Structures are given as structure tokens and as C-alpha cells.
């Protein structure tokens, strides 16, 4: 029998301020620190992520442990990765009694998540939960997706505008490399909108919780996945250029103008087409044609 864990108590402005004062902790803007102070938000995240006693959960950026307490109370086991070493003594304090939680002081981009999933979940798909620092949202999501770590779902708090980008499709002003990367691996769904007053300090912009549910395999078949992502990045790096010019000017791509024009024509698009109008399937077809050259 596992021991019962305490009830979460941190999602509250007075308690959060008291914890920060007790530890003489100074909020670090460079790490995007905005701590949750509204209990409804972690409750919604637990519900949206469908966290049960069967789950191993990776939490990115536990902060003072607000979401972590809810995860500890609901999951089988939690690993929380926090970059700021000044938060480690705070977490030792706030996570007392949460015996199923392990804290790692590291940059999430340097953690071998595949190894972690192997050790903690026998290599089975894991759930990831995070209230992400806004400055590093896209690199974290992209690296989780592109690393092919077995992931069942990622439930993240992000800037509302980033949540919109994840969900949008061709023709929308929000459509970009992040939309395509996310939609290649997962089905994105905004599950809650969160106003600035749910955080301490308050961010300048609204936030949203997005659940990314991983597909069993990628949504489209493509021969060279790395090439697909290079094409996508090149197309959106120079958004106002035509697709042909965007791909031709990219230092990441070795193709001549003639080769690019032939591939664009072969997918049935005019040579003046812009990348932002292509679907994921069309980018995959283009990648397959160019990989043959
Ligand atoms: N989860 C807490 C909450 O909801 O109250 C804190 C969220 S705060 C927006 C983001 C947290 O991520 C901070 O604690 C910050 O120090 C941490 N962080 C920032 N960059 C990180 C990185 N590269 N790897 C791990 N943690 C990071």
C-alpha cells in the first residue's frame, strides 16, 4: 500500500506570497516565473490530462510546486524538472509528504526524456504537464515532438496567442511552423482560457491550457521527416516571400530553383504560391518529391 499524500494547498495568493517570503525567494523574470494562485486551474489541468493513479507524469517547471502538489495527489509517480536551483529548497519544503514526487534540478532541454520514460514507465507513453515559461514554449514543444519520446499527451499552459497558433490551419494569420509541427504529431485542443489574475506576478497577456493528444503514429506518411521540418521552417521564415523563393533562399536546403519549381508544380500548386497556404499533406508531398531528387 502506498502512503497517502497531503492535500494540495499552494494555489492561493497569500500562501504563495508567504512561501516566497519564508524562503526569501526573488522571482526570476529570465525564467518566465509566474506562479499559479487559482485552484480552479490545476484542477482543470488534472481533469483535462485525465491524470489517474496509473500515470507517471513529467512536469516541466514546477516553480514552488503548486501544480506538482495536485499531480502528486492524483498520479502514481511524478518527476518535476526545474531549472532554477534557488527553487529546490522551496520545493523540498512544499513537497514534504509527497513521496511519489522526484524533483530534478535541470534544464528540460538537457534531460534525456526517453531514458526517463524507460525507467519510470517501462518505455510506455507518458503524460507531460507544464505551465510553460513563455520565452521557451516553442523550443520545448518542438523538442518533445521531434525527439519521438513516447508521449500520450502534453497538457500545457501557454500564452493564448501560442495556443491559437497550435490549433490554426492554412490561410489563418496564426498558421505557422508550430501549427504544422504540433499537428503532425498530435491533436491540439484548447481546454481552458486563463486570465492574468490567476498568476503571481500577473503576466501581461492571457493564457490558455492546451491538450495535445499524441497520434499512435504521425498524421501523414513522409520519407524524410527531417527534410519535412526543414521545408516547413524555411517556408515560414520568410513569410512574405513565395514558397519557391523561401525554399531557394534557405541555407538549410540544397535545392536549385528549377528543382523546387518542378516539385511545386508536381503537387498542383502555382509557382507564386505562398507556404502559408499549404496543408501538412501538401508539405509532405513536396518533401517526398524533393527527397527523390
Ligand atoms: N508550475 C509553476 C506554477 O504553475 O505555478 C511555475 C510555472 S512558471 C510559468 C515556469 C517555471 O518553469 C518556473 O519555475 C521556471 O523557473 C521554470 N523553467 C524555466 N525554464 C525552464 C527550463 N528550461 N527547464 C525547466 N524549468 C524551467
PDB file of C-alpha atoms and ligand atoms in Angstrom:
ATOM      1  CA  UNK A   1       0.000   0.000   0.000  1.00  0.00           C
ATOM      2  CA  UNK A   2       1.384   3.438  -0.904  1.00  0.00           C
ATOM      3  CA  UNK A   3       1.181   6.137   1.754  1.00  0.00           C
ATOM      4  CA  UNK A   4      -1.489   8.854   1.313  1.00  0.00           C
ATOM      5  CA  UNK A   5      -0.149  12.247   0.183  1.00  0.00           C
ATOM      6  CA  UNK A   6      -1.205  15.611   1.660  1.00  0.00           C
ATOM      7  CA  UNK A   7      -3.941  17.749   0.119  1.00  0.00           C
ATOM      8  CA  UNK A   8      -2.689  20.499  -2.250  1.00  0.00           C
ATOM      9  CA  UNK A   9      -2.751  23.925  -0.565  1.00  0.00           C
ATOM     10  CA  UNK A  10      -0.468  26.243  -2.557  1.00  0.00           C
ATOM     11  CA  UNK A  11      -2.826  27.628  -5.213  1.00  0.00           C
ATOM     12  CA  UNK A  12      -3.601  30.756  -3.240  1.00  0.00           C
ATOM     13  CA  UNK A  13      -2.098  34.290  -3.382  1.00  0.00           C
ATOM     14  CA  UNK A  14      -1.484  34.703   0.389  1.00  0.00           C
ATOM     15  CA  UNK A  15       0.075  31.259   0.786  1.00  0.00           C
ATOM     16  CA  UNK A  16       2.247  31.703  -2.304  1.00  0.00           C
ATOM     17  CA  UNK A  17       3.487  35.098  -1.012  1.00  0.00           C
ATOM     18  CA  UNK A  18       4.166  33.571   2.429  1.00  0.00           C
ATOM     19  CA  UNK A  19       6.194  30.713   0.898  1.00  0.00           C
ATOM     20  CA  UNK A  20       8.212  33.138  -1.254  1.00  0.00           C
ATOM     21  CA  UNK A  21       8.872  35.402   1.779  1.00  0.00           C
ATOM     22  CA  UNK A  22       9.799  32.495   4.040  1.00  0.00           C
ATOM     23  CA  UNK A  23      12.441  31.376   1.546  1.00  0.00           C
ATOM     24  CA  UNK A  24      13.468  34.963   0.674  1.00  0.00           C
ATOM     25  CA  UNK A  25      12.905  33.943  -2.938  1.00  0.00           C
ATOM     26  CA  UNK A  26      13.226  36.568  -5.678  1.00  0.00           C
ATOM     27  CA  UNK A  27      11.129  35.918  -8.771  1.00  0.00           C
ATOM     28  CA  UNK A  28      13.320  35.418 -11.838  1.00  0.00           C
ATOM     29  CA  UNK A  29      11.917  37.074 -14.945  1.00  0.00           C
ATOM     30  CA  UNK A  30      14.576  35.389 -17.089  1.00  0.00           C
ATOM     31  CA  UNK A  31      12.982  32.006 -16.297  1.00  0.00           C
ATOM     32  CA  UNK A  32       9.449  33.232 -17.045  1.00  0.00           C
ATOM     33  CA  UNK A  33       8.261  32.736 -13.469  1.00  0.00           C
ATOM     34  CA  UNK A  34       4.537  33.349 -12.969  1.00  0.00           C
ATOM     35  CA  UNK A  35       3.122  31.150 -10.233  1.00  0.00           C
ATOM     36  CA  UNK A  36      -0.426  29.842 -10.258  1.00  0.00           C
ATOM     37  CA  UNK A  37      -2.646  31.162  -7.465  1.00  0.00           C
ATOM     38  CA  UNK A  38      -6.117  29.942  -8.553  1.00  0.00           C
ATOM     39  CA  UNK A  39      -7.054  26.356  -7.538  1.00  0.00           C
ATOM     40  CA  UNK A  40      -9.540  26.011 -10.416  1.00  0.00           C
ATOM     41  CA  UNK A  41      -6.660  25.956 -12.931  1.00  0.00           C
ATOM     42  CA  UNK A  42      -4.652  22.960 -11.609  1.00  0.00           C
ATOM     43  CA  UNK A  43      -7.958  21.156 -11.030  1.00  0.00           C
ATOM     44  CA  UNK A  44      -8.884  21.715 -14.695  1.00  0.00           C
ATOM     45  CA  UNK A  45      -5.429  20.569 -15.833  1.00  0.00           C
ATOM     46  CA  UNK A  46      -5.693  17.332 -13.812  1.00  0.00           C
ATOM     47  CA  UNK A  47      -9.101  16.730 -15.358  1.00  0.00           C
ATOM     48  CA  UNK A  48      -8.083  17.638 -18.950  1.00  0.00           C
ATOM     49  CA  UNK A  49      -4.960  15.468 -18.755  1.00  0.00           C
ATOM     50  CA  UNK A  50      -7.054  12.624 -17.288  1.00  0.00           C
ATOM     51  CA  UNK A  51      -4.465  12.009 -14.542  1.00  0.00           C
ATOM     52  CA  UNK A  52      -5.085   8.800 -12.583  1.00  0.00           C
ATOM     53  CA  UNK A  53      -3.201   6.609 -10.106  1.00  0.00           C
ATOM     54  CA  UNK A  54      -1.904   4.603 -13.087  1.00  0.00           C
ATOM     55  CA  UNK A  55       0.030   7.521 -14.531  1.00  0.00           C
ATOM     56  CA  UNK A  56       3.650   8.560 -14.499  1.00  0.00           C
ATOM     57  CA  UNK A  57       3.741  12.324 -15.176  1.00  0.00           C
ATOM     58  CA  UNK A  58       6.633  14.520 -16.242  1.00  0.00           C
ATOM     59  CA  UNK A  59       6.147  18.086 -15.053  1.00  0.00           C
ATOM     60  CA  UNK A  60       8.213  20.845 -16.666  1.00  0.00           C
ATOM     61  CA  UNK A  61       8.945  23.869 -14.458  1.00  0.00           C
ATOM     62  CA  UNK A  62       7.262  23.113 -11.102  1.00  0.00           C
ATOM     63  CA  UNK A  63       8.048  26.591  -9.694  1.00  0.00           C
ATOM     64  CA  UNK A  64       7.172  26.473  -5.973  1.00  0.00           C
ATOM     65  CA  UNK A  65       5.260  23.213  -6.504  1.00  0.00           C
ATOM     66  CA  UNK A  66       1.672  24.391  -6.959  1.00  0.00           C
ATOM     67  CA  UNK A  67       0.739  22.111  -9.871  1.00  0.00           C
ATOM     68  CA  UNK A  68       3.138  19.469  -8.536  1.00  0.00           C
ATOM     69  CA  UNK A  69       1.084  19.020  -5.365  1.00  0.00           C
ATOM     70  CA  UNK A  70      -2.020  18.273  -7.483  1.00  0.00           C
ATOM     71  CA  UNK A  71      -0.027  15.853  -9.629  1.00  0.00           C
ATOM     72  CA  UNK A  72       1.388  14.131  -6.536  1.00  0.00           C
ATOM     73  CA  UNK A  73      -2.115  13.790  -5.128  1.00  0.00           C
ATOM     74  CA  UNK A  74      -3.540  12.288  -8.324  1.00  0.00           C
ATOM     75  CA  UNK A  75      -0.796  10.411 -10.208  1.00  0.00           C
ATOM     76  CA  UNK A  76       1.187   7.262  -9.417  1.00  0.00           C
ATOM     77  CA  UNK A  77       4.558   8.963  -9.796  1.00  0.00           C
ATOM     78  CA  UNK A  78       5.789  12.412 -10.806  1.00  0.00           C
ATOM     79  CA  UNK A  79       9.151  13.725 -11.979  1.00  0.00           C
ATOM     80  CA  UNK A  80       9.356  17.527 -11.929  1.00  0.00           C
ATOM     81  CA  UNK A  81      12.218  19.235 -13.783  1.00  0.00           C
ATOM     82  CA  UNK A  82      13.076  22.749 -12.569  1.00  0.00           C
ATOM     83  CA  UNK A  83      15.937  24.843 -13.985  1.00  0.00           C
ATOM     84  CA  UNK A  84      16.186  27.369 -11.124  1.00  0.00           C
ATOM     85  CA  UNK A  85      18.336  25.923  -8.329  1.00  0.00           C
ATOM     86  CA  UNK A  86      17.016  28.583  -5.923  1.00  0.00           C
ATOM     87  CA  UNK A  87      13.630  26.826  -6.111  1.00  0.00           C
ATOM     88  CA  UNK A  88      14.978  23.448  -4.983  1.00  0.00           C
ATOM     89  CA  UNK A  89      14.880  24.206  -1.211  1.00  0.00           C
ATOM     90  CA  UNK A  90      11.409  25.716  -1.707  1.00  0.00           C
ATOM     91  CA  UNK A  91      10.221  22.510  -3.395  1.00  0.00           C
ATOM     92  CA  UNK A  92      11.782  20.379  -0.640  1.00  0.00           C
ATOM     93  CA  UNK A  93       9.613  22.354   1.770  1.00  0.00           C
ATOM     94  CA  UNK A  94       6.318  22.446  -0.192  1.00  0.00           C
ATOM     95  CA  UNK A  95       6.515  18.844  -1.410  1.00  0.00           C
ATOM     96  CA  UNK A  96       7.088  17.318   2.032  1.00  0.00           C
ATOM     97  CA  UNK A  97       4.914  14.239   2.321  1.00  0.00           C
ATOM     98  CA  UNK A  98       4.553  13.866  -1.466  1.00  0.00           C
ATOM     99  CA  UNK A  99       6.651  10.695  -1.546  1.00  0.00           C
ATOM    100  CA  UNK A 100       5.756   9.915  -5.150  1.00  0.00           C
ATOM    101  CA  UNK A 101       7.373  13.148  -6.447  1.00  0.00           C
ATOM    102  CA  UNK A 102      11.002  13.454  -7.524  1.00  0.00           C
ATOM    103  CA  UNK A 103      12.481  16.865  -8.367  1.00  0.00           C
ATOM    104  CA  UNK A 104      15.362  17.202 -10.826  1.00  0.00           C
ATOM    105  CA  UNK A 105      17.305  20.469 -10.985  1.00  0.00           C
ATOM    106  CA  UNK A 106      17.986  20.718 -14.722  1.00  0.00           C
ATOM    107  CA  UNK A 107      17.106  22.499 -17.942  1.00  0.00           C
ATOM    108  CA  UNK A 108      14.363  20.389 -19.535  1.00  0.00           C
ATOM    109  CA  UNK A 109      16.092  20.734 -22.908  1.00  0.00           C
ATOM    110  CA  UNK A 110      19.050  18.779 -21.468  1.00  0.00           C
ATOM    111  CA  UNK A 111      17.042  15.922 -19.932  1.00  0.00           C
ATOM    112  CA  UNK A 112      17.008  12.512 -21.630  1.00  0.00           C
ATOM    113  CA  UNK A 113      13.225  12.097 -21.553  1.00  0.00           C
ATOM    114  CA  UNK A 114      13.314   8.823 -23.448  1.00  0.00           C
ATOM    115  CA  UNK A 115      15.502   7.336 -20.688  1.00  0.00           C
ATOM    116  CA  UNK A 116      13.196   8.780 -18.035  1.00  0.00           C
ATOM    117  CA  UNK A 117      10.139   7.215 -19.724  1.00  0.00           C
ATOM    118  CA  UNK A 118      12.010   3.918 -19.884  1.00  0.00           C
ATOM    119  CA  UNK A 119      12.983   3.979 -16.207  1.00  0.00           C
ATOM    120  CA  UNK A 120       9.721   5.304 -14.795  1.00  0.00           C
ATOM    121  CA  UNK A 121       7.133   3.937 -17.203  1.00  0.00           C
ATOM    122  CA  UNK A 122       8.788   0.911 -18.816  1.00  0.00           C
ATOM    123  CA  UNK A 123       9.010   2.878 -22.086  1.00  0.00           C
ATOM    124  CA  UNK A 124       5.197   3.234 -22.285  1.00  0.00           C
ATOM    125  CA  UNK A 125       3.806   6.614 -23.398  1.00  0.00           C
ATOM    126  CA  UNK A 126       3.976   9.213 -20.628  1.00  0.00           C
ATOM    127  CA  UNK A 127       1.863  12.254 -19.793  1.00  0.00           C
ATOM    128  CA  UNK A 128       3.536  15.656 -19.710  1.00  0.00           C
ATOM    129  CA  UNK A 129       2.087  18.592 -17.785  1.00  0.00           C
ATOM    130  CA  UNK A 130       3.571  22.087 -17.748  1.00  0.00           C
ATOM    131  CA  UNK A 131       2.861  25.702 -17.094  1.00  0.00           C
ATOM    132  CA  UNK A 132       5.488  26.724 -19.578  1.00  0.00           C
ATOM    133  CA  UNK A 133       7.714  29.756 -19.367  1.00  0.00           C
ATOM    134  CA  UNK A 134       6.635  31.813 -22.353  1.00  0.00           C
ATOM    135  CA  UNK A 135      10.166  32.558 -23.574  1.00  0.00           C
ATOM    136  CA  UNK A 136      10.848  28.897 -24.253  1.00  0.00           C
ATOM    137  CA  UNK A 137       7.445  27.403 -25.126  1.00  0.00           C
ATOM    138  CA  UNK A 138       8.131  26.684 -28.793  1.00  0.00           C
ATOM    139  CA  UNK A 139      11.600  25.061 -28.371  1.00  0.00           C
ATOM    140  CA  UNK A 140      10.259  22.829 -25.565  1.00  0.00           C
ATOM    141  CA  UNK A 141       7.206  21.676 -27.529  1.00  0.00           C
ATOM    142  CA  UNK A 142       9.206  21.185 -30.734  1.00  0.00           C
ATOM    143  CA  UNK A 143      11.930  19.201 -28.972  1.00  0.00           C
ATOM    144  CA  UNK A 144       9.364  16.964 -27.231  1.00  0.00           C
ATOM    145  CA  UNK A 145       7.664  16.320 -30.559  1.00  0.00           C
ATOM    146  CA  UNK A 146      10.732  15.851 -32.738  1.00  0.00           C
ATOM    147  CA  UNK A 147      12.577  13.625 -30.251  1.00  0.00           C
ATOM    148  CA  UNK A 148       9.989  10.841 -30.665  1.00  0.00           C
ATOM    149  CA  UNK A 149       9.744  10.281 -26.931  1.00  0.00           C
ATOM    150  CA  UNK A 150       6.716   8.046 -26.258  1.00  0.00           C
ATOM    151  CA  UNK A 151       4.097  10.615 -25.198  1.00  0.00           C
ATOM    152  CA  UNK A 152       0.400  10.012 -24.607  1.00  0.00           C
ATOM    153  CA  UNK A 153      -0.467  13.662 -24.080  1.00  0.00           C
ATOM    154  CA  UNK A 154       1.051  17.041 -23.293  1.00  0.00           C
ATOM    155  CA  UNK A 155      -1.195  19.359 -21.303  1.00  0.00           C
ATOM    156  CA  UNK A 156       0.349  22.795 -21.189  1.00  0.00           C
ATOM    157  CA  UNK A 157      -0.416  26.315 -20.138  1.00  0.00           C
ATOM    158  CA  UNK A 158       0.799  28.667 -22.826  1.00  0.00           C
ATOM    159  CA  UNK A 159       0.203  32.215 -23.970  1.00  0.00           C
ATOM    160  CA  UNK A 160      -3.280  32.371 -25.536  1.00  0.00           C
ATOM    161  CA  UNK A 161      -1.746  33.505 -28.814  1.00  0.00           C
ATOM    162  CA  UNK A 162       0.534  30.423 -28.896  1.00  0.00           C
ATOM    163  CA  UNK A 163      -2.452  28.167 -28.176  1.00  0.00           C
ATOM    164  CA  UNK A 164      -4.222  29.730 -31.183  1.00  0.00           C
ATOM    165  CA  UNK A 165      -1.143  29.098 -33.344  1.00  0.00           C
ATOM    166  CA  UNK A 166      -1.102  25.422 -32.374  1.00  0.00           C
ATOM    167  CA  UNK A 167      -4.712  24.997 -33.448  1.00  0.00           C
ATOM    168  CA  UNK A 168      -4.815  27.023 -36.647  1.00  0.00           C
ATOM    169  CA  UNK A 169      -4.813  25.817 -40.246  1.00  0.00           C
ATOM    170  CA  UNK A 170      -3.785  27.100 -43.709  1.00  0.00           C
ATOM    171  CA  UNK A 171      -4.861  30.630 -44.609  1.00  0.00           C
ATOM    172  CA  UNK A 172      -5.037  31.848 -40.996  1.00  0.00           C
ATOM    173  CA  UNK A 173      -2.626  34.544 -39.836  1.00  0.00           C
ATOM    174  CA  UNK A 174      -1.738  32.330 -36.858  1.00  0.00           C
ATOM    175  CA  UNK A 175      -0.734  29.376 -39.057  1.00  0.00           C
ATOM    176  CA  UNK A 176       2.983  28.616 -38.947  1.00  0.00           C
ATOM    177  CA  UNK A 177       5.771  26.136 -38.274  1.00  0.00           C
ATOM    178  CA  UNK A 178       4.480  25.477 -34.740  1.00  0.00           C
ATOM    179  CA  UNK A 179       0.960  24.648 -36.036  1.00  0.00           C
ATOM    180  CA  UNK A 180       2.355  22.137 -38.503  1.00  0.00           C
ATOM    181  CA  UNK A 181       4.826  20.539 -36.081  1.00  0.00           C
ATOM    182  CA  UNK A 182       2.171  20.132 -33.404  1.00  0.00           C
ATOM    183  CA  UNK A 183      -0.477  18.837 -35.811  1.00  0.00           C
ATOM    184  CA  UNK A 184       1.955  16.338 -37.351  1.00  0.00           C
ATOM    185  CA  UNK A 185       2.241  14.529 -34.015  1.00  0.00           C
ATOM    186  CA  UNK A 186      -0.862  15.432 -32.042  1.00  0.00           C
ATOM    187  CA  UNK A 187      -4.427  16.688 -31.951  1.00  0.00           C
ATOM    188  CA  UNK A 188      -4.419  20.103 -30.215  1.00  0.00           C
ATOM    189  CA  UNK A 189      -7.405  21.282 -28.213  1.00  0.00           C
ATOM    190  CA  UNK A 190      -7.766  24.413 -26.056  1.00  0.00           C
ATOM    191  CA  UNK A 191      -9.370  23.179 -22.839  1.00  0.00           C
ATOM    192  CA  UNK A 192      -9.399  26.376 -20.744  1.00  0.00           C
ATOM    193  CA  UNK A 193      -8.659  30.069 -21.026  1.00  0.00           C
ATOM    194  CA  UNK A 194      -6.833  31.529 -18.041  1.00  0.00           C
ATOM    195  CA  UNK A 195      -6.816  35.286 -17.258  1.00  0.00           C
ATOM    196  CA  UNK A 196      -3.678  37.082 -15.940  1.00  0.00           C
ATOM    197  CA  UNK A 197      -5.117  37.394 -12.396  1.00  0.00           C
ATOM    198  CA  UNK A 198      -4.666  33.627 -11.875  1.00  0.00           C
ATOM    199  CA  UNK A 199      -0.888  34.183 -11.573  1.00  0.00           C
ATOM    200  CA  UNK A 200       1.585  35.893  -9.289  1.00  0.00           C
ATOM    201  CA  UNK A 201       3.083  38.080 -10.714  1.00  0.00           C
ATOM    202  CA  UNK A 202       0.414  38.712 -13.362  1.00  0.00           C
ATOM    203  CA  UNK A 203       1.625  38.208 -16.943  1.00  0.00           C
ATOM    204  CA  UNK A 204       0.776  40.943 -19.474  1.00  0.00           C
ATOM    205  CA  UNK A 205      -1.176  38.569 -21.707  1.00  0.00           C
ATOM    206  CA  UNK A 206      -3.920  35.964 -21.349  1.00  0.00           C
ATOM    207  CA  UNK A 207      -3.061  32.259 -21.200  1.00  0.00           C
ATOM    208  CA  UNK A 208      -4.727  29.038 -22.255  1.00  0.00           C
ATOM    209  CA  UNK A 209      -4.414  25.385 -21.351  1.00  0.00           C
ATOM    210  CA  UNK A 210      -3.919  23.217 -24.440  1.00  0.00           C
ATOM    211  CA  UNK A 211      -4.060  19.448 -24.523  1.00  0.00           C
ATOM    212  CA  UNK A 212      -2.019  17.806 -27.267  1.00  0.00           C
ATOM    213  CA  UNK A 213      -3.117  14.215 -27.682  1.00  0.00           C
ATOM    214  CA  UNK A 214      -0.432  12.190 -29.446  1.00  0.00           C
ATOM    215  CA  UNK A 215      -1.360  10.121 -32.500  1.00  0.00           C
ATOM    216  CA  UNK A 216      -0.293   6.481 -32.473  1.00  0.00           C
ATOM    217  CA  UNK A 217       1.905   7.477 -35.439  1.00  0.00           C
ATOM    218  CA  UNK A 218       2.423  10.695 -37.405  1.00  0.00           C
ATOM    219  CA  UNK A 219      -0.667  12.075 -39.166  1.00  0.00           C
ATOM    220  CA  UNK A 220       0.937  11.887 -42.617  1.00  0.00           C
ATOM    221  CA  UNK A 221       3.499   9.489 -44.068  1.00  0.00           C
ATOM    222  CA  UNK A 222       6.717  11.114 -45.240  1.00  0.00           C
ATOM    223  CA  UNK A 223      10.003   9.517 -46.287  1.00  0.00           C
ATOM    224  CA  UNK A 224      12.316  12.065 -44.696  1.00  0.00           C
ATOM    225  CA  UNK A 225      10.816  13.695 -41.607  1.00  0.00           C
ATOM    226  CA  UNK A 226      13.862  15.932 -41.012  1.00  0.00           C
ATOM    227  CA  UNK A 227      13.513  17.313 -44.550  1.00  0.00           C
ATOM    228  CA  UNK A 228       9.781  17.938 -43.970  1.00  0.00           C
ATOM    229  CA  UNK A 229      10.612  20.099 -40.944  1.00  0.00           C
ATOM    230  CA  UNK A 230      13.387  21.952 -42.786  1.00  0.00           C
ATOM    231  CA  UNK A 231      10.920  22.765 -45.594  1.00  0.00           C
ATOM    232  CA  UNK A 232       8.315  23.958 -43.099  1.00  0.00           C
ATOM    233  CA  UNK A 233      10.799  26.165 -41.247  1.00  0.00           C
ATOM    234  CA  UNK A 234      12.141  27.643 -44.491  1.00  0.00           C
ATOM    235  CA  UNK A 235       8.621  28.409 -45.771  1.00  0.00           C
ATOM    236  CA  UNK A 236       7.629  30.348 -42.674  1.00  0.00           C
ATOM    237  CA  UNK A 237      10.990  32.036 -42.017  1.00  0.00           C
ATOM    238  CA  UNK A 238      10.293  34.270 -44.979  1.00  0.00           C
ATOM    239  CA  UNK A 239       6.575  34.504 -44.706  1.00  0.00           C
ATOM    240  CA  UNK A 240       6.094  37.278 -47.224  1.00  0.00           C
ATOM    241  CA  UNK A 241       8.083  35.517 -49.942  1.00  0.00           C
ATOM    242  CA  UNK A 242       6.689  32.934 -52.326  1.00  0.00           C
ATOM    243  CA  UNK A 243       7.239  29.308 -51.350  1.00  0.00           C
ATOM    244  CA  UNK A 244       9.760  28.875 -54.192  1.00  0.00           C
ATOM    245  CA  UNK A 245      11.845  31.859 -53.058  1.00  0.00           C
ATOM    246  CA  UNK A 246      11.601  30.893 -49.376  1.00  0.00           C
ATOM    247  CA  UNK A 247      12.950  27.411 -50.093  1.00  0.00           C
ATOM    248  CA  UNK A 248      15.570  28.624 -52.569  1.00  0.00           C
ATOM    249  CA  UNK A 249      16.985  31.176 -50.068  1.00  0.00           C
ATOM    250  CA  UNK A 250      17.176  28.758 -47.148  1.00  0.00           C
ATOM    251  CA  UNK A 251      20.733  27.836 -46.056  1.00  0.00           C
ATOM    252  CA  UNK A 252      19.260  24.578 -44.675  1.00  0.00           C
ATOM    253  CA  UNK A 253      18.167  23.352 -48.131  1.00  0.00           C
ATOM    254  CA  UNK A 254      20.360  22.292 -51.074  1.00  0.00           C
ATOM    255  CA  UNK A 255      17.774  22.508 -53.890  1.00  0.00           C
ATOM    256  CA  UNK A 256      18.028  24.591 -57.080  1.00  0.00           C
ATOM    257  CA  UNK A 257      15.221  26.905 -58.196  1.00  0.00           C
ATOM    258  CA  UNK A 258      14.382  24.507 -61.055  1.00  0.00           C
ATOM    259  CA  UNK A 259      14.077  21.538 -58.688  1.00  0.00           C
ATOM    260  CA  UNK A 260      11.849  23.482 -56.320  1.00  0.00           C
ATOM    261  CA  UNK A 261       9.641  24.800 -59.126  1.00  0.00           C
ATOM    262  CA  UNK A 262       9.239  21.288 -60.561  1.00  0.00           C
ATOM    263  CA  UNK A 263       8.194  19.908 -57.151  1.00  0.00           C
ATOM    264  CA  UNK A 264       5.733  22.781 -56.518  1.00  0.00           C
ATOM    265  CA  UNK A 265       4.185  22.225 -59.951  1.00  0.00           C
ATOM    266  CA  UNK A 266       4.014  18.459 -59.299  1.00  0.00           C
ATOM    267  CA  UNK A 267       1.860  18.977 -56.199  1.00  0.00           C
ATOM    268  CA  UNK A 268      -0.508  21.034 -58.369  1.00  0.00           C
ATOM    269  CA  UNK A 269       0.311  24.484 -56.992  1.00  0.00           C
ATOM    270  CA  UNK A 270       1.054  27.695 -58.950  1.00  0.00           C
ATOM    271  CA  UNK A 271       4.681  28.871 -58.789  1.00  0.00           C
ATOM    272  CA  UNK A 272       3.618  32.044 -56.952  1.00  0.00           C
ATOM    273  CA  UNK A 273       2.011  30.105 -54.091  1.00  0.00           C
ATOM    274  CA  UNK A 274       2.925  31.095 -50.522  1.00  0.00           C
ATOM    275  CA  UNK A 275       3.924  28.471 -47.968  1.00  0.00           C
ATOM    276  CA  UNK A 276       1.234  29.607 -45.549  1.00  0.00           C
ATOM    277  CA  UNK A 277      -1.495  28.207 -47.836  1.00  0.00           C
ATOM    278  CA  UNK A 278      -0.123  24.640 -47.895  1.00  0.00           C
ATOM    279  CA  UNK A 279      -1.612  21.862 -45.791  1.00  0.00           C
ATOM    280  CA  UNK A 280       0.514  19.375 -43.870  1.00  0.00           C
ATOM    281  CA  UNK A 281      -0.273  16.751 -46.538  1.00  0.00           C
ATOM    282  CA  UNK A 282       0.988  19.116 -49.273  1.00  0.00           C
ATOM    283  CA  UNK A 283       4.219  19.826 -47.378  1.00  0.00           C
ATOM    284  CA  UNK A 284       4.713  16.050 -47.006  1.00  0.00           C
ATOM    285  CA  UNK A 285       4.162  15.515 -50.757  1.00  0.00           C
ATOM    286  CA  UNK A 286       6.678  18.271 -51.503  1.00  0.00           C
ATOM    287  CA  UNK A 287       9.217  16.686 -49.129  1.00  0.00           C
ATOM    288  CA  UNK A 288       8.791  13.294 -50.808  1.00  0.00           C
ATOM    289  CA  UNK A 289       9.319  14.795 -54.272  1.00  0.00           C
ATOM    290  CA  UNK A 290      12.399  16.751 -53.208  1.00  0.00           C
ATOM    291  CA  UNK A 291      13.882  13.790 -51.329  1.00  0.00           C
ATOM    292  CA  UNK A 292      13.894  11.881 -54.654  1.00  0.00           C
ATOM    293  CA  UNK A 293      15.974  14.429 -56.484  1.00  0.00           C
TER     294      UNK A 293
HETATM  295  N1  LIG B   1       4.405  25.320 -12.500  1.00  0.00           N
HETATM  296  C1  LIG B   1       4.528  26.511 -11.673  1.00  0.00           C
HETATM  297  C2  LIG B   1       3.162  27.108 -11.486  1.00  0.00           C
HETATM  298  O1  LIG B   1       2.284  26.792 -12.282  1.00  0.00           O
HETATM  299  O2  LIG B   1       2.976  27.893 -10.555  1.00  0.00           O
HETATM  300  C3  LIG B   1       5.521  27.531 -12.264  1.00  0.00           C
HETATM  301  C4  LIG B   1       5.262  27.971 -13.674  1.00  0.00           C
HETATM  302  S1  LIG B   1       6.353  29.233 -14.265  1.00  0.00           S
HETATM  303  C5  LIG B   1       5.371  29.925 -15.568  1.00  0.00           C
HETATM  304  C6  LIG B   1       7.560  28.348 -15.209  1.00  0.00           C
HETATM  305  C7  LIG B   1       8.574  27.537 -14.414  1.00  0.00           C
HETATM  306  O3  LIG B   1       9.462  26.896 -15.329  1.00  0.00           O
HETATM  307  C8  LIG B   1       9.454  28.342 -13.482  1.00  0.00           C
HETATM  308  O4  LIG B   1       9.531  27.714 -12.249  1.00  0.00           O
HETATM  309  C9  LIG B   1      10.824  28.370 -14.180  1.00  0.00           C
HETATM  310  O5  LIG B   1      11.913  28.515 -13.274  1.00  0.00           O
HETATM  311  C10 LIG B   1      10.810  27.016 -14.877  1.00  0.00           C
HETATM  312  N2  LIG B   1      11.678  26.919 -16.067  1.00  0.00           N
HETATM  313  C11 LIG B   1      12.003  27.901 -16.932  1.00  0.00           C
HETATM  314  N3  LIG B   1      12.795  27.427 -17.920  1.00  0.00           N
HETATM  315  C12 LIG B   1      12.960  26.107 -17.682  1.00  0.00           C
HETATM  316  C13 LIG B   1      13.689  25.062 -18.333  1.00  0.00           C
HETATM  317  N4  LIG B   1      14.380  25.284 -19.454  1.00  0.00           N
HETATM  318  N5  LIG B   1      13.661  23.819 -17.794  1.00  0.00           N
HETATM  319  C14 LIG B   1      12.964  23.574 -16.647  1.00  0.00           C
HETATM  320  N6  LIG B   1      12.261  24.525 -15.989  1.00  0.00           N
HETATM  321  C15 LIG B   1      12.253  25.765 -16.489  1.00  0.00           C
END
